[in-house]
Coordinates of C-alpha atoms and ligand atoms in Angstrom, one line a residue:
X144 CA -85.5 -91.3 -83.3
X145 CA -85.1 -90.5 -86.7
X146 CA -88.2 -90.5 -88.8
X147 CA -88.1 -93.5 -91.2
X148 CA -87.4 -93.5 -94.6
X149 CA -89.6 -91.8 -97.0
X150 CA -90.6 -94.9 -98.7
X151 CA -92.0 -96.6 -95.7
X152 CA -95.9 -96.2 -96.0
X153 CA -97.8 -94.2 -93.1
X154 CA -99.5 -96.2 -90.9
X155 CA -99.6 -94.8 -87.5
X156 CA -101.3 -91.3 -87.3
X157 CA -99.9 -88.5 -84.9
X158 CA -101.2 -89.3 -81.2
X159 CA -101.8 -86.6 -78.2
X160 CA -99.4 -86.1 -75.9
X161 CA -101.2 -88.2 -73.3
X162 CA -100.7 -91.0 -75.6
X163 CA -97.0 -90.9 -76.2
X164 CA -94.2 -93.0 -74.9
X165 CA -91.1 -91.2 -73.3
X166 CA -89.0 -91.6 -76.2
X167 CA -92.0 -89.9 -78.2
X168 CA -92.4 -87.1 -75.7
X169 CA -88.6 -86.4 -76.2
X170 CA -88.9 -86.4 -79.9
X171 CA -91.8 -84.2 -79.8
X172 CA -90.0 -81.8 -77.5
X173 CA -86.9 -81.6 -80.2
X174 CA -89.7 -80.9 -82.8
X175 CA -90.7 -78.1 -80.6
X176 CA -87.3 -76.7 -80.9
X177 CA -87.1 -76.5 -84.3
X178 CA -90.4 -75.2 -84.5
X179 CA -89.6 -72.2 -81.8
X180 CA -86.2 -71.5 -84.0
X181 CA -88.2 -71.3 -87.3
X182 CA -90.7 -68.9 -85.5
X183 CA -87.9 -66.6 -84.3
X184 CA -86.1 -66.7 -87.6
X185 CA -89.0 -65.7 -90.0
X186 CA -90.4 -63.1 -87.9
X187 CA -87.2 -61.8 -87.5
X188 CA -86.8 -61.6 -91.2
X189 CA -89.8 -60.1 -91.8
X190 CA -89.5 -57.3 -88.6
X191 CA -86.1 -56.9 -90.0
X192 CA -87.3 -56.0 -93.7
X193 CA -89.9 -53.3 -92.4
X194 CA -93.2 -55.6 -91.7
X195 CA -95.3 -54.8 -88.6
X196 CA -96.3 -57.9 -86.6
X197 CA -100.7 -57.4 -86.4
X198 CA -102.4 -60.1 -84.0
X199 CA -105.0 -62.4 -86.0
X200 CA -109.0 -62.3 -85.5
X201 CA -110.9 -65.5 -85.1
X202 CA -114.3 -64.5 -85.9
X203 CA -115.5 -62.3 -88.5
X204 CA -118.4 -62.1 -91.3
X205 CA -115.8 -61.9 -94.4
X206 CA -113.3 -64.5 -94.5
X207 CA -111.4 -66.7 -97.1
X208 CA -113.9 -68.3 -99.8
X209 CA -111.2 -71.2 -100.2
X210 CA -113.2 -71.5 -103.7
X211 CA -112.3 -71.9 -106.5
X212 CA -108.9 -73.4 -105.3
X213 CA -107.6 -76.7 -107.3
X214 CA -106.2 -77.4 -103.8
X215 CA -109.4 -77.2 -101.5
X216 CA -111.5 -79.9 -99.6
X217 CA -113.6 -78.3 -97.3
X218 CA -116.0 -80.9 -95.5
X219 CA -117.9 -78.1 -93.2
X220 CA -117.4 -74.3 -92.9
X221 CA -118.0 -72.8 -89.4
X222 CA -120.3 -69.9 -89.0
X223 CA -122.0 -69.1 -85.5
X224 CA -124.4 -66.0 -84.6
X225 CA -123.2 -63.3 -82.5
X226 CA -124.7 -60.1 -81.6
X227 CA -127.4 -60.9 -83.9
X228 CA -124.5 -61.4 -86.7
X229 CA -123.1 -64.5 -88.7
X230 CA -119.4 -64.7 -88.2
X231 CA -117.1 -67.1 -89.7
X232 CA -113.7 -68.9 -88.6
X233 CA -111.1 -67.7 -90.0
X234 CA -109.8 -69.5 -93.2
X235 CA -107.1 -67.3 -93.7
X236 CA -106.5 -63.3 -93.1
X237 CA -106.4 -62.4 -96.8
X238 CA -109.6 -60.2 -96.5
X239 CA -108.3 -58.3 -93.5
X240 CA -104.5 -58.6 -95.0
X241 CA -105.8 -56.7 -98.4
X242 CA -107.9 -54.1 -96.0
X243 CA -105.3 -53.5 -93.3
X244 CA -102.2 -53.3 -96.1
X245 CA -104.6 -50.4 -98.1
X246 CA -105.4 -48.2 -95.0
X247 CA -102.9 -48.4 -92.5
X248 CA -99.8 -50.9 -92.3
X249 CA -98.1 -51.1 -95.7
X250 CA -96.2 -53.8 -94.7
X251 CA -97.6 -56.4 -92.6
X252 CA -97.7 -60.1 -91.4
X253 CA -100.0 -62.0 -89.2
X254 CA -99.3 -65.3 -87.4
X255 CA -102.6 -66.5 -87.8
X256 CA -104.7 -69.7 -86.7
X257 CA -106.8 -71.2 -89.8
X258 CA -109.7 -73.8 -89.2
X259 CA -110.5 -75.6 -92.5
X260 CA -112.5 -78.6 -91.7
X261 CA -110.5 -80.7 -94.2
X262 CA -112.3 -84.0 -95.4
X263 CA -111.6 -87.4 -93.1
X264 CA -110.0 -88.9 -96.3
X265 CA -107.0 -86.2 -95.9
X266 CA -106.1 -88.0 -92.6
X267 CA -103.1 -89.9 -94.4
X268 CA -101.7 -87.4 -96.7
X269 CA -99.3 -86.1 -94.1
X270 CA -99.8 -82.5 -95.2
X271 CA -103.3 -81.6 -94.0
X272 CA -104.4 -80.5 -90.6
X273 CA -107.6 -79.2 -89.8
X274 CA -106.4 -76.2 -87.7
X275 CA -103.3 -74.6 -88.7
X276 CA -101.1 -71.6 -88.8
X277 CA -99.7 -69.3 -91.5
X278 CA -97.4 -66.5 -91.5
X279 CA -99.7 -64.6 -93.4
X280 CA -98.1 -61.3 -95.1
X281 CA -98.7 -58.7 -97.3
X282 CA -96.6 -55.8 -98.8
X283 CA -98.7 -52.6 -100.7
X284 CA -97.1 -51.8 -103.8
X285 CA -94.8 -55.1 -104.0
X286 CA -94.5 -57.0 -106.9
X287 CA -94.6 -61.1 -107.3
X288 CA -90.7 -60.8 -107.6
X289 CA -90.1 -58.9 -104.5
X290 CA -91.9 -61.5 -102.7
X291 CA -90.0 -64.3 -104.2
X292 CA -86.9 -62.5 -103.1
X293 CA -88.1 -62.0 -99.5
X294 CA -89.3 -65.7 -99.2
X295 CA -85.9 -66.9 -100.6
X296 CA -84.1 -64.7 -98.2
X297 CA -86.2 -66.0 -95.3
X298 CA -85.6 -69.6 -96.0
X299 CA -82.0 -69.4 -96.9
X300 CA -81.4 -67.5 -93.4
X301 CA -83.8 -70.0 -91.8
X302 CA -82.1 -73.0 -93.2
X303 CA -78.6 -71.9 -92.3
X304 CA -79.2 -71.2 -88.8
X305 CA -81.5 -74.3 -88.4
X306 CA -78.0 -76.1 -89.6
X307 CA -76.1 -74.1 -87.3
X308 CA -77.8 -74.2 -84.1
X309 CA -79.8 -77.1 -84.2
X310 CA -77.4 -79.3 -85.8
X311 CA -77.8 -82.5 -83.3
X312 CA -81.7 -81.8 -83.3
X313 CA -82.0 -82.3 -87.0
X314 CA -79.5 -85.2 -86.9
X315 CA -81.7 -86.9 -84.5
X316 CA -85.0 -86.1 -86.3
X317 CA -83.7 -86.4 -90.1
X318 CA -83.0 -89.2 -92.5
X319 CA -80.6 -87.2 -94.2
X320 CA -79.1 -83.6 -93.6
X321 CA -81.0 -80.3 -94.4
X322 CA -79.9 -78.9 -97.6
X323 CA -79.5 -75.2 -97.9
X324 CA -81.5 -73.8 -100.8
X325 CA -79.8 -72.1 -103.4
X326 CA -81.6 -68.9 -104.3
X327 CA -83.0 -67.6 -106.4
X328 CA -85.4 -70.5 -107.1
X329 CA -86.9 -71.7 -110.3
X330 CA -89.9 -70.4 -111.7
X331 CA -92.2 -72.9 -113.8
X332 CA -95.5 -72.1 -115.3
X333 CA -98.1 -74.3 -114.1
X334 CA -99.2 -75.5 -117.8
X335 CA -95.4 -76.7 -118.1
X336 CA -95.7 -78.8 -114.8
X337 CA -99.2 -80.6 -116.0
X338 CA -97.5 -81.3 -119.4
X339 CA -94.3 -82.6 -117.6
X340 CA -95.9 -84.6 -114.8
X341 CA -99.1 -86.0 -114.3
X342 CA -102.1 -83.3 -115.2
X343 CA -103.6 -84.2 -111.8
X344 CA -100.7 -85.3 -109.7
X345 CA -98.0 -82.7 -110.8
X346 CA -97.3 -81.5 -107.4
X347 CA -96.1 -84.8 -106.2
X348 CA -94.4 -85.9 -109.3
X349 CA -92.5 -82.2 -108.8
X350 CA -91.8 -82.3 -105.0
X351 CA -90.1 -85.6 -105.9
X352 CA -88.1 -84.6 -108.5
X353 CA -86.4 -81.6 -107.2
X354 CA -83.3 -80.4 -105.4
X355 CA -84.1 -77.3 -104.7
X356 CA -87.7 -75.2 -104.1
X357 CA -89.9 -74.3 -107.2
X358 CA -92.2 -71.3 -107.8
X359 CA -95.0 -72.9 -109.7
X360 CA -96.7 -69.7 -111.2
X361 CA -100.0 -69.1 -112.9
X362 CA -102.8 -70.9 -110.9
X363 CA -106.3 -70.1 -111.6
X364 CA -107.9 -69.7 -108.3
X365 CA -110.0 -67.5 -105.5
X366 CA -110.6 -64.0 -106.9
X367 CA -108.4 -61.8 -104.8
X368 CA -105.5 -63.1 -106.6
X369 CA -104.6 -61.1 -109.9
X370 CA -105.5 -62.1 -113.4
X371 CA -104.5 -60.4 -116.5
X372 CA -108.1 -60.5 -118.2
X373 CA -106.0 -59.7 -121.6
X374 CA -104.1 -62.7 -121.4
X375 CA -105.7 -64.8 -118.8
X376 CA -102.7 -65.1 -116.9
X377 CA -102.7 -65.2 -113.3
X378 CA -100.1 -63.6 -111.3
X379 CA -99.4 -65.9 -108.7
X380 CA -97.9 -68.7 -107.2
X381 CA -97.1 -71.7 -104.9
X382 CA -93.6 -72.7 -103.7
X383 CA -92.4 -76.2 -103.5
X384 CA -89.9 -78.2 -101.4
X385 CA -87.8 -81.0 -102.4
X386 CA -89.4 -84.4 -101.0
X387 CA -92.4 -82.3 -99.5
X388 CA -94.5 -80.2 -101.6
X389 CA -96.6 -77.1 -100.9
X390 CA -95.6 -74.7 -98.2
X391 CA -96.3 -71.4 -99.2
X392 CA -99.4 -69.7 -101.5
X393 CA -99.5 -66.2 -102.7
X394 CA -99.8 -63.7 -105.3
X395 CA -100.2 -60.1 -106.6
X396 CA -103.5 -58.9 -105.7
X397 CA -106.7 -57.2 -107.3
X398 CA -107.2 -54.1 -106.0
X399 CA -109.9 -52.7 -108.7
X400 CA -113.7 -52.8 -108.0
X401 CA -114.7 -53.9 -111.4
X402 CA -112.2 -56.8 -111.6
X403 CA -113.0 -58.1 -108.0
X404 CA -117.0 -57.3 -108.3
X405 CA -116.8 -59.7 -111.8
X406 CA -114.8 -62.0 -110.5
X407 CA -116.6 -62.7 -107.4
X408 CA -120.0 -63.1 -109.5
X409 CA -117.8 -65.3 -111.9
X410 CA -117.0 -67.9 -108.9
X411 CA -120.7 -67.8 -107.7
X412 CA -119.5 -66.7 -104.6
X413 CA -121.5 -64.7 -101.9
X414 CA -121.0 -61.0 -102.4
X415 CA -122.7 -59.9 -99.4
X416 CA -119.9 -61.6 -97.4
X417 CA -117.0 -59.1 -99.3
X418 CA -119.4 -56.0 -98.9
X419 CA -116.5 -54.1 -96.8
X420 CA -113.8 -54.7 -99.4
X421 CA -115.8 -53.9 -102.3
X422 CA -117.1 -50.9 -100.7
X423 CA -113.5 -50.1 -100.2
X424 CA -112.4 -50.9 -103.6
X425 CA -115.3 -48.6 -105.4
X426 CA -114.2 -45.6 -103.3
X427 CA -110.6 -46.4 -105.1
X428 CA -109.4 -46.9 -101.4
X429 CA -107.7 -50.3 -102.0
X430 CA -104.2 -50.5 -103.0
X431 CA -102.1 -52.8 -105.1
X432 CA -100.4 -55.2 -103.3
X433 CA -98.7 -58.5 -103.0
X434 CA -98.1 -60.9 -100.4
X435 CA -98.5 -65.0 -99.1
X436 CA -99.3 -67.3 -96.5
X437 CA -96.6 -69.4 -95.4
X438 CA -98.0 -72.9 -93.7
X439 CA -95.8 -72.8 -90.3
X440 CA -96.6 -76.6 -89.7
X441 CA -95.7 -77.3 -93.4
X442 CA -92.2 -75.4 -93.1
X443 CA -91.2 -77.1 -89.9
X444 CA -92.7 -80.4 -91.1
X445 CA -90.4 -80.0 -94.3
X446 CA -87.4 -79.3 -92.0
X447 CA -87.7 -81.8 -89.4
X448 CA -88.8 -84.3 -92.2
X449 CA -91.5 -85.9 -90.2
X450 CA -94.2 -88.1 -92.0
X451 CA -97.1 -85.9 -90.8
X452 CA -97.2 -82.9 -90.1
X453 CA -99.6 -83.0 -87.2
X454 CA -96.2 -84.0 -85.7
X455 CA -95.2 -80.5 -85.0
X456 CA -98.4 -79.9 -83.6
X457 CA -98.2 -80.1 -79.5
X458 CA -102.3 -80.8 -79.8
X459 CA -102.6 -82.8 -83.3
X460 CA -105.4 -81.9 -85.9
X461 CA -105.3 -84.7 -88.1
X462 CA -108.6 -84.8 -90.0
X463 CA -111.4 -86.9 -88.9
X464 CA -109.8 -87.3 -85.6
X465 CA -111.0 -85.1 -82.2
X466 CA -109.1 -85.4 -79.3
X467 CA -109.9 -84.0 -76.1
X468 CA -107.3 -81.4 -76.3
Ligands
LIG751 P1 -103.6 -71.6 -99.2 O1 -103.5 -70.2 -99.8 O2 -105.0 -72.1 -99.2 O3 -102.4 -72.3 -100.0 O4 -103.1 -71.8 -97.9 C1 -101.9 -71.1 -97.7 C2 -100.5 -72.1 -97.0 O5 -101.2 -72.7 -95.6 C3 -100.4 -73.2 -97.8 O6 -99.4 -73.1 -98.8 C4 -99.8 -74.3 -96.8 O7 -98.9 -74.3 -96.4 C5 -100.7 -73.9 -95.8 N1 -101.8 -75.0 -95.6 C6 -103.4 -75.0 -96.5 N2 -104.0 -75.7 -96.1 C7 -103.4 -76.4 -95.0 C8 -103.8 -77.7 -94.4 N3 -105.2 -78.2 -94.4 N4 -102.9 -78.1 -93.1 C9 -101.9 -77.6 -93.1 N5 -101.1 -76.3 -93.7 C10 -102.1 -75.9 -94.8
LIG752 MG1 -102.3 -73.5 -101.8

């Protein structure tokens, strides 16, 4: 079962396993093979580059504020009381990464579940699910350029091996062959992308017009991404894939107390939720780093050419729909 041409509108949303026909179940298993290969390839590249693999946590007092971010659309934040303390479900492992890479693990990655209750109106974007997984990685003393080089190597390795080892699966799933990206990828300032495409919808315009992945840089957003207060420029990036869109966001990070503190106040984010990070920064224990998070369902969605990334999930998490499993 090949995915329909991209121009055909998305009418049906991904269904749970128990509602799939035998042919749809076969297709699901085929996507599953690409998922397994992708996880093996990406984690091997990180391990081969000296990264340690940490396991994730699900509940913490401190998690990603996801604010301000031009791409955020959160309907509800989940907070629960345990042992007399309020904890939140993991929205990303960013705060844990900053602390862990500063104190004990200079190069780390975490395959981590992220819970983001996206607005139900995002059901048909094909790019949003309300539980997804990231390969969230961070490297002490790294620059943005170091991260670009690492990610480019990881993606070229992934696509080359997918085309070699899973050719028949890709032929079955995809409308056209999967092109091996040419590194290094182009780097473009967000302001230039807004000028070239629509200021509101530049992401879609960019994804439609490129043949190779593109790094979009200098995107104002959450406090932990590095901002040069002199120039007003942000040292951060998103990676866009052709005919798909964003698959990764990352940055060089803030590590100095004064800047972190000022930015949290500026964003009107609750300082109490970041008390530990602020304490460590004040004591000079936070270290410069850079990193990113790769959306696993998005990378596999791009590789398989599915219309909706929930098709890459055994138990789909389509915004607005709750299945029993
Ligand atoms: P962010 O830092 O918020 O951009 O998240 C990191 C990466 O996770 C993004 O680049 C996407 O690949 C992925 N991601 C973010 N939100 C979602 C979502 N709602 N559904 C699926 N993947 C997502
Ligand atoms: Mg992003």
